[in-house]
Amino acid sequence: CESITTRKEVRDLSSSEWRTIKDTIEKMQDLGWFRFYASIHEVYFPVVHGVSQFLPFHRRFVRYFEMTAQRINPDFALPYWNEFADYRNPADSSVLSDRLLGGNGQGPNKCVIDGVQANWTMTYPNEHCLQRNYSDGDSIKPWYSAEFIQSIMQRSDTMADFRDRMENSQHGLAHLGVRGDMSTKHSANDFLFMLHHAFIDRIWSIWQDDGHRTTFDGPGSMGEEEMTLDSKILFFQDTVEDVMYLGRGQMCYEYDEPSSEPDLLSKRDNINSGLSSLPHDVLCKWYPKSCDQATSDNTTESTAPIAHIALKQLPLPAEISQEAMEMHGFDPAAVQRMADEARKFVEDMNAAGFVPKY
């Protein structure tokens, strides 16, 4: 790479950087690029979801969008949304405000009337206003916590496991919480799609850095039973190996850590510092790598939870309805498996007196 694009958390952008993004995506809309990306995502939707194509396809897809934007303005850098900071009440996030991405849709057609795509008319699959229709009226029920996603990262040793858990937890719940265009196969109409998938991609990159740089396996599609690093990414025809290393080939980007909140993913010490009060059996059940580290450091003795802990417990993430699963093409069994796992996680952590950072 001749240069590396740094993707920042959207709230860390300067006013000048946000103006660059706003001006660039407006030009992309005028040139028909949003229609193009929405159509590609819809056409390939059935063969890049629920299989191991999911993460490499979306990494390449989002990077392709960013490269398209950089042909219009070389200073464009796609931001991501650190959704963990807002998982308790996503609708109240400053990201979903007039200053940034805009909020819930208004009127009978649930049209987005504020933010960077205010009053946009989308043209795929037909002419319509950009729509959002929050899953709980004017609010969105809780998403998955950073602590649960960190647990997924520590308990997943294969791509098949990691992809299944990520796709059917925070990935799906964000799409189906915002709804509107975001809960359709043409969800790339909403610029929020790009920030959301950059966030999912960042989680994958951190999992890769933790001993899974080239971990790849799991079911394929289009007649491919098992995917490998040599498998082709659908539509793009790059191999999976071509996108496994950030900063190489066409993956000329990196992620900056969010400055506004402690980042629970990028350094294991950050998550470990919040786990010291967990009983050893709970720690080892949900955080096996932290358990191994604690055992090697001889720090497995837990401390008693303090009295105020109950004032801030982990909330249960929202459940996805059968209708929503069918609309978005999710596997009901996989979604239910993740919901059951998350419920048990929250019960165990709250019973142990765990104090979440967010």
GROMACS .gro file of C-alpha atoms in nm:
model
  358
    1CYS     CA    1   0.000   0.000   0.000
    2GLU     CA    2   0.128   0.345  -0.088
    3SER     CA    3  -0.087   0.495   0.187
    4ILE     CA    4  -0.306   0.364   0.468
    5THR     CA    5  -0.654   0.501   0.537
    6THR     CA    6  -0.730   0.536   0.907
    7ARG     CA    7  -1.090   0.459   0.996
    8LYS     CA    8  -1.197   0.652   1.306
    9GLU     CA    9  -1.496   0.616   1.533
   10VAL     CA   10  -1.753   0.853   1.385
   11ARG     CA   11  -1.770   1.075   1.697
   12ASP     CA   12  -1.394   1.128   1.680
   13LEU     CA   13  -1.409   1.296   1.339
   14SER     CA   14  -1.334   1.666   1.307
   15SER     CA   15  -1.594   1.892   1.149
   16SER     CA   16  -1.375   1.910   0.839
   17GLU     CA   17  -1.352   1.530   0.814
   18TRP     CA   18  -1.728   1.496   0.851
   19ARG     CA   19  -1.783   1.761   0.583
   20THR     CA   20  -1.562   1.556   0.348
   21ILE     CA   21  -1.777   1.250   0.413
   22LYS     CA   22  -2.102   1.440   0.368
   23ASP     CA   23  -1.995   1.604   0.041
   24THR     CA   24  -1.852   1.280  -0.097
   25ILE     CA   25  -2.153   1.058  -0.032
   26GLU     CA   26  -2.383   1.323  -0.177
   27LYS     CA   27  -2.182   1.306  -0.498
   28MET     CA   28  -2.193   0.925  -0.484
   29GLN     CA   29  -2.571   0.942  -0.457
   30ASP     CA   30  -2.591   1.179  -0.755
   31LEU     CA   31  -2.372   0.943  -0.959
   32GLY     CA   32  -2.583   0.637  -0.876
   33TRP     CA   33  -2.334   0.460  -0.651
   34PHE     CA   34  -2.580   0.402  -0.368
   35ARG     CA   35  -2.813   0.233  -0.615
   36PHE     CA   36  -2.520   0.020  -0.734
   37TYR     CA   37  -2.416  -0.097  -0.387
   38ALA     CA   38  -2.774  -0.161  -0.275
   39SER     CA   39  -2.836  -0.373  -0.583
   40ILE     CA   40  -2.517  -0.577  -0.541
   41HIS     CA   41  -2.599  -0.648  -0.178
   42GLU     CA   42  -2.952  -0.757  -0.264
   43VAL     CA   43  -2.848  -0.981  -0.553
   44TYR     CA   44  -2.578  -1.158  -0.353
   45PHE     CA   45  -2.762  -1.155  -0.021
   46PRO     CA   46  -2.874  -1.522  -0.026
   47VAL     CA   47  -2.523  -1.656  -0.092
   48VAL     CA   48  -2.315  -1.435   0.141
   49HIS     CA   49  -2.520  -1.468   0.459
   50GLY     CA   50  -2.537  -1.772   0.683
   51VAL     CA   51  -2.210  -1.902   0.535
   52SER     CA   52  -1.840  -1.825   0.565
   53GLN     CA   53  -1.860  -1.581   0.272
   54PHE     CA   54  -2.018  -1.339   0.519
   55LEU     CA   55  -1.712  -1.168   0.670
   56PRO     CA   56  -1.476  -1.160   0.369
   57PHE     CA   57  -1.755  -1.050   0.133
   58HIS     CA   58  -1.855  -0.760   0.356
   59ARG     CA   59  -1.492  -0.660   0.419
   60ARG     CA   60  -1.437  -0.642   0.044
   61PHE     CA   61  -1.777  -0.478  -0.017
   62VAL     CA   62  -1.721  -0.200   0.236
   63ARG     CA   63  -1.364  -0.144   0.115
   64TYR     CA   64  -1.493  -0.122  -0.243
   65PHE     CA   65  -1.737   0.150  -0.129
   66GLU     CA   66  -1.452   0.335   0.043
   67MET     CA   67  -1.231   0.308  -0.267
   68THR     CA   68  -1.514   0.441  -0.483
   69ALA     CA   69  -1.549   0.738  -0.247
   70GLN     CA   70  -1.173   0.798  -0.259
   71ARG     CA   71  -1.186   0.831  -0.637
   72ILE     CA   72  -1.416   1.128  -0.577
   73ASN     CA   73  -1.216   1.265  -0.283
   74PRO     CA   74  -0.885   1.099  -0.186
   75ASP     CA   75  -0.925   1.231   0.170
   76PHE     CA   76  -1.236   1.019   0.231
   77ALA     CA   77  -1.200   0.768   0.516
   78LEU     CA   78  -1.496   0.555   0.618
   79PRO     CA   79  -1.577   0.585   0.990
   80TYR     CA   80  -1.721   0.314   1.211
   81TRP     CA   81  -1.976   0.330   1.491
   82ASN     CA   82  -1.861   0.191   1.826
   83GLU     CA   83  -2.203   0.043   1.895
   84PHE     CA   84  -2.096  -0.091   2.234
   85ALA     CA   85  -2.099   0.260   2.378
   86ASP     CA   86  -2.472   0.285   2.298
   87TYR     CA   87  -2.596  -0.072   2.328
   88ARG     CA   88  -2.829  -0.004   2.623
   89ASN     CA   89  -3.029   0.261   2.435
   90PRO     CA   90  -2.911   0.286   2.072
   91ALA     CA   91  -3.180   0.535   1.966
   92ASP     CA   92  -3.044   0.788   2.216
   93SER     CA   93  -2.695   0.782   2.061
   94SER     CA   94  -2.553   1.102   1.919
   95VAL     CA   95  -2.467   0.893   1.611
   96LEU     CA   96  -2.839   0.876   1.535
   97SER     CA   97  -2.883   1.252   1.559
   98ASP     CA   98  -2.916   1.536   1.312
   99ARG     CA   99  -2.544   1.616   1.351
  100LEU     CA  100  -2.438   1.276   1.216
  101LEU     CA  101  -2.644   0.990   1.066
  102GLY     CA  102  -2.993   1.115   1.150
  103GLY     CA  103  -3.263   0.947   1.351
  104ASN     CA  104  -3.584   0.752   1.312
  105GLY     CA  105  -3.802   0.793   1.008
  106GLN     CA  106  -4.099   1.029   1.026
  107GLY     CA  107  -4.446   1.040   0.878
  108PRO     CA  108  -4.650   0.757   0.731
  109ASN     CA  109  -4.359   0.641   0.512
  110LYS     CA  110  -4.101   0.663   0.793
  111CYS     CA  111  -3.874   0.890   0.589
  112VAL     CA  112  -3.541   1.003   0.735
  113ILE     CA  113  -3.555   1.382   0.750
  114ASP     CA  114  -3.235   1.471   0.937
  115GLY     CA  115  -2.868   1.382   0.938
  116VAL     CA  116  -2.630   1.322   0.652
  117GLN     CA  117  -2.894   1.158   0.429
  118ALA     CA  118  -3.182   1.389   0.518
  119ASN     CA  119  -3.466   1.374   0.265
  120TRP     CA  120  -3.276   1.150   0.025
  121THR     CA  121  -3.470   0.971  -0.245
  122MET     CA  122  -3.333   0.621  -0.305
  123THR     CA  123  -3.380   0.456  -0.644
  124TYR     CA  124  -3.328   0.090  -0.567
  125PRO     CA  125  -3.527  -0.134  -0.587
  126ASN     CA  126  -3.775   0.145  -0.662
  127GLU     CA  127  -3.801   0.514  -0.594
  128HIS     CA  128  -3.862   0.577  -0.222
  129CYS     CA  129  -3.740   0.793   0.060
  130LEU     CA  130  -3.462   0.652   0.278
  131GLN     CA  131  -3.655   0.479   0.555
  132ARG     CA  132  -3.595   0.389   0.918
  133ASN     CA  133  -3.858   0.245   1.146
  134TYR     CA  134  -3.716   0.168   1.489
  135SER     CA  135  -3.815  -0.170   1.631
  136ASP     CA  136  -3.966  -0.025   1.950
  137GLY     CA  137  -4.149   0.285   1.832
  138ASP     CA  138  -3.915   0.579   1.890
  139SER     CA  139  -3.663   0.363   2.071
  140ILE     CA  140  -3.453   0.054   2.006
  141LYS     CA  141  -3.429  -0.226   2.259
  142PRO     CA  142  -3.079  -0.314   2.389
  143TRP     CA  143  -2.818  -0.470   2.164
  144TYR     CA  144  -2.534  -0.701   2.265
  145SER     CA  145  -2.275  -0.575   2.513
  146ALA     CA  146  -1.901  -0.550   2.457
  147GLU     CA  147  -1.857  -0.808   2.732
  148PHE     CA  148  -2.066  -1.064   2.544
  149ILE     CA  149  -1.889  -1.002   2.213
  150GLN     CA  150  -1.552  -1.035   2.388
  151SER     CA  151  -1.677  -1.367   2.522
  152ILE     CA  152  -1.766  -1.475   2.168
  153MET     CA  153  -1.417  -1.380   2.056
  154GLN     CA  154  -1.253  -1.584   2.332
  155ARG     CA  155  -1.476  -1.890   2.285
  156SER     CA  156  -1.455  -1.909   1.905
  157ASP     CA  157  -1.163  -2.106   1.765
  158THR     CA  158  -1.294  -2.152   1.411
  159MET     CA  159  -1.430  -1.914   1.154
  160ALA     CA  160  -1.747  -2.122   1.139
  161ASP     CA  161  -1.815  -2.057   1.508
  162PHE     CA  162  -1.704  -1.694   1.506
  163ARG     CA  163  -1.905  -1.606   1.195
  164ASP     CA  164  -2.218  -1.782   1.319
  165ARG     CA  165  -2.207  -1.606   1.655
  166MET     CA  166  -2.126  -1.260   1.518
  167GLU     CA  167  -2.373  -1.269   1.230
  168ASN     CA  168  -2.658  -1.383   1.450
  169SER     CA  169  -2.588  -1.151   1.743
  170GLN     CA  170  -2.484  -0.786   1.710
  171HIS     CA  171  -2.480  -0.785   1.331
  172GLY     CA  172  -2.839  -0.898   1.296
  173LEU     CA  173  -2.979  -0.711   1.593
  174ALA     CA  174  -2.850  -0.374   1.469
  175HIS     CA  175  -3.007  -0.426   1.126
  176LEU     CA  176  -3.338  -0.528   1.278
  177GLY     CA  177  -3.330  -0.259   1.545
  178VAL     CA  178  -3.298   0.031   1.301
  179ARG     CA  179  -3.524  -0.135   1.041
  180GLY     CA  180  -3.654   0.050   0.738
  181ASP     CA  181  -3.402   0.010   0.455
  182MET     CA  182  -3.157  -0.141   0.704
  183SER     CA  183  -3.376  -0.449   0.751
  184THR     CA  184  -3.402  -0.524   0.380
  185LYS     CA  185  -3.169  -0.701   0.140
  186HIS     CA  186  -3.090  -0.360  -0.010
  187SER     CA  187  -2.978  -0.227   0.329
  188ALA     CA  188  -2.671  -0.062   0.172
  189ASN     CA  189  -2.904   0.227   0.075
  190ASP     CA  190  -2.846   0.351   0.430
  191PHE     CA  191  -2.496   0.493   0.490
  192LEU     CA  192  -2.536   0.357   0.843
  193PHE     CA  193  -2.488   0.013   0.684
  194MET     CA  194  -2.127   0.102   0.603
  195LEU     CA  195  -2.050   0.223   0.957
  196HIS     CA  196  -2.214  -0.085   1.104
  197HIS     CA  197  -2.023  -0.326   0.886
  198ALA     CA  198  -1.697  -0.138   0.945
  199PHE     CA  199  -1.764  -0.199   1.316
  200ILE     CA  200  -1.822  -0.572   1.256
  201ASP     CA  201  -1.509  -0.581   1.040
  202ARG     CA  202  -1.306  -0.417   1.317
  203ILE     CA  203  -1.420  -0.688   1.559
  204TRP     CA  204  -1.310  -0.952   1.308
  205SER     CA  205  -0.970  -0.782   1.269
  206ILE     CA  206  -0.917  -0.782   1.647
  207TRP     CA  207  -1.012  -1.152   1.663
  208GLN     CA  208  -0.761  -1.213   1.383
  209ASP     CA  209  -0.491  -1.032   1.582
  210ASP     CA  210  -0.556  -1.262   1.877
  211GLY     CA  211  -0.417  -1.575   1.717
  212HIS     CA  212  -0.659  -1.607   1.424
  213ARG     CA  213  -0.482  -1.413   1.148
  214THR     CA  214  -0.548  -1.676   0.881
  215THR     CA  215  -0.819  -1.880   1.053
  216PHE     CA  216  -1.070  -1.964   0.784
  217ASP     CA  217  -1.309  -2.255   0.738
  218GLY     CA  218  -1.680  -2.328   0.736
  219PRO     CA  219  -1.962  -2.376   0.488
  220GLY     CA  220  -1.956  -2.215   0.148
  221SER     CA  221  -2.226  -2.142  -0.106
  222MET     CA  222  -2.282  -2.183  -0.478
  223GLY     CA  223  -2.190  -2.552  -0.456
  224GLU     CA  224  -1.881  -2.507  -0.236
  225GLU     CA  225  -1.913  -2.731   0.070
  226GLU     CA  226  -1.613  -2.602   0.264
  227MET     CA  227  -1.439  -2.268   0.219
  228THR     CA  228  -1.063  -2.218   0.235
  229LEU     CA  229  -0.822  -1.927   0.196
  230ASP     CA  230  -0.819  -2.004  -0.177
  231SER     CA  231  -1.196  -1.968  -0.212
  232LYS     CA  232  -1.322  -1.682  -0.428
  233ILE     CA  233  -1.516  -1.396  -0.272
  234LEU     CA  234  -1.839  -1.378  -0.467
  235PHE     CA  235  -1.885  -1.084  -0.707
  236PHE     CA  236  -1.528  -0.957  -0.654
  237GLN     CA  237  -1.341  -1.278  -0.742
  238ASP     CA  238  -1.058  -1.194  -0.503
  239THR     CA  239  -0.955  -1.491  -0.289
  240VAL     CA  240  -1.030  -1.494   0.082
  241GLU     CA  241  -0.656  -1.475   0.145
  242ASP     CA  242  -0.647  -1.142  -0.041
  243VAL     CA  243  -0.849  -0.975   0.234
  244MET     CA  244  -0.705  -1.145   0.543
  245TYR     CA  245  -0.437  -0.884   0.613
  246LEU     CA  246  -0.525  -0.519   0.668
  247GLY     CA  247  -0.262  -0.291   0.519
  248ARG     CA  248  -0.186  -0.524   0.226
  249GLY     CA  249  -0.308  -0.555  -0.130
  250GLN     CA  250  -0.626  -0.351  -0.163
  251MET     CA  251  -0.703  -0.362   0.209
  252CYS     CA  252  -0.516  -0.035   0.260
  253TYR     CA  253  -0.678   0.072   0.584
  254GLU     CA  254  -0.650   0.041   0.961
  255TYR     CA  255  -0.875   0.110   1.258
  256ASP     CA  256  -0.816   0.379   1.517
  257GLU     CA  257  -0.931   0.308   1.871
  258PRO     CA  258  -1.232   0.510   1.992
  259SER     CA  259  -1.128   0.796   2.218
  260SER     CA  260  -1.458   0.868   2.392
  261GLU     CA  261  -1.492   0.543   2.586
  262PRO     CA  262  -1.261   0.268   2.712
  263ASP     CA  263  -1.223   0.017   2.433
  264LEU     CA  264  -1.292  -0.331   2.566
  265LEU     CA  265  -1.175  -0.521   2.261
  266SER     CA  266  -0.839  -0.404   2.136
  267LYS     CA  267  -0.636  -0.503   2.442
  268ARG     CA  268  -0.719  -0.804   2.655
  269ASP     CA  269  -0.594  -0.625   2.966
  270ASN     CA  270  -0.889  -0.386   2.930
  271ILE     CA  271  -1.144  -0.663   2.954
  272ASN     CA  272  -0.944  -0.856   3.214
  273SER     CA  273  -0.940  -0.553   3.443
  274GLY     CA  274  -1.318  -0.573   3.466
  275LEU     CA  275  -1.331  -0.947   3.532
  276SER     CA  276  -1.133  -0.964   3.855
  277SER     CA  277  -1.448  -1.000   4.066
  278LEU     CA  278  -1.588  -1.296   3.871
  279PRO     CA  279  -1.592  -1.638   4.034
  280HIS     CA  280  -1.337  -1.865   3.873
  281ASP     CA  281  -1.599  -2.097   3.722
  282VAL     CA  282  -1.783  -1.806   3.554
  283LEU     CA  283  -1.458  -1.658   3.425
  284CYS     CA  284  -1.348  -1.990   3.275
  285LYS     CA  285  -1.692  -2.064   3.127
  286TRP     CA  286  -1.727  -1.738   2.936
  287TYR     CA  287  -1.368  -1.612   2.902
  288PRO     CA  288  -1.140  -1.915   2.858
  289LYS     CA  289  -0.838  -1.713   2.743
  290SER     CA  290  -0.865  -1.471   3.033
  291CYS     CA  291  -0.907  -1.774   3.258
  292ASP     CA  292  -0.587  -1.926   3.125
  293GLN     CA  293  -0.403  -1.599   3.176
  294ALA     CA  294  -0.540  -1.559   3.529
  295THR     CA  295  -0.438  -1.915   3.611
  296SER     CA  296  -0.084  -1.860   3.483
  297ASP     CA  297  -0.065  -1.535   3.679
  298ASN     CA  298  -0.204  -1.705   3.993
  299THR     CA  299  -0.486  -1.450   4.013
  300THR     CA  300  -0.783  -1.683   4.017
  301GLU     CA  301  -0.916  -1.579   4.358
  302SER     CA  302  -1.227  -1.368   4.316
  303THR     CA  303  -1.319  -1.071   4.526
  304ALA     CA  304  -1.663  -1.022   4.678
  305PRO     CA  305  -1.893  -0.795   4.477
  306ILE     CA  306  -1.960  -0.458   4.632
  307ALA     CA  307  -2.303  -0.339   4.741
  308HIS     CA  308  -2.378  -0.095   4.458
  309ILE     CA  309  -2.321  -0.345   4.178
  310ALA     CA  310  -2.691  -0.421   4.129
  311LEU     CA  311  -2.746  -0.059   4.027
  312LYS     CA  312  -2.578  -0.128   3.689
  313GLN     CA  313  -2.636  -0.474   3.553
  314LEU     CA  314  -2.607  -0.609   3.202
  315PRO     CA  315  -2.942  -0.586   3.022
  316LEU     CA  316  -3.080  -0.870   2.813
  317PRO     CA  317  -3.042  -0.800   2.440
  318ALA     CA  318  -3.363  -0.773   2.243
  319GLU     CA  319  -3.503  -1.085   2.084
  320ILE     CA  320  -3.558  -1.101   1.709
  321SER     CA  321  -3.913  -1.184   1.608
  322GLN     CA  322  -3.994  -1.470   1.373
  323GLU     CA  323  -4.128  -1.219   1.121
  324ALA     CA  324  -3.806  -1.019   1.131
  325MET     CA  325  -3.594  -1.332   1.091
  326GLU     CA  326  -3.790  -1.436   0.783
  327MET     CA  327  -3.776  -1.084   0.637
  328HIS     CA  328  -3.397  -1.068   0.670
  329GLY     CA  329  -3.327  -1.431   0.587
  330PHE     CA  330  -3.179  -1.532   0.923
  331ASP     CA  331  -3.168  -1.895   1.030
  332PRO     CA  332  -3.421  -1.916   1.318
  333ALA     CA  333  -3.231  -2.196   1.491
  334ALA     CA  334  -2.905  -2.000   1.485
  335VAL     CA  335  -3.073  -1.683   1.613
  336GLN     CA  336  -3.246  -1.874   1.893
  337ARG     CA  337  -2.919  -2.043   1.987
  338MET     CA  338  -2.750  -1.704   2.022
  339ALA     CA  339  -3.042  -1.560   2.220
  340ASP     CA  340  -3.031  -1.853   2.463
  341GLU     CA  341  -2.655  -1.820   2.498
  342ALA     CA  342  -2.678  -1.446   2.560
  343ARG     CA  343  -2.952  -1.493   2.818
  344LYS     CA  344  -2.743  -1.741   3.014
  345PHE     CA  345  -2.440  -1.512   2.988
  346VAL     CA  346  -2.632  -1.215   3.129
  347GLU     CA  347  -2.778  -1.430   3.409
  348ASP     CA  348  -2.435  -1.563   3.507
  349MET     CA  349  -2.262  -1.225   3.494
  350ASN     CA  350  -2.532  -1.043   3.689
  351ALA     CA  351  -2.553  -1.320   3.948
  352ALA     CA  352  -2.178  -1.289   3.993
  353GLY     CA  353  -2.210  -0.915   4.057
  354PHE     CA  354  -2.023  -0.810   3.745
  355VAL     CA  355  -2.010  -0.433   3.683
  356PRO     CA  356  -2.016  -0.351   3.309
  357LYS     CA  357  -1.810  -0.058   3.185
  358TYR     CA  358  -2.082   0.074   2.955
   0.00000   0.00000   0.00000
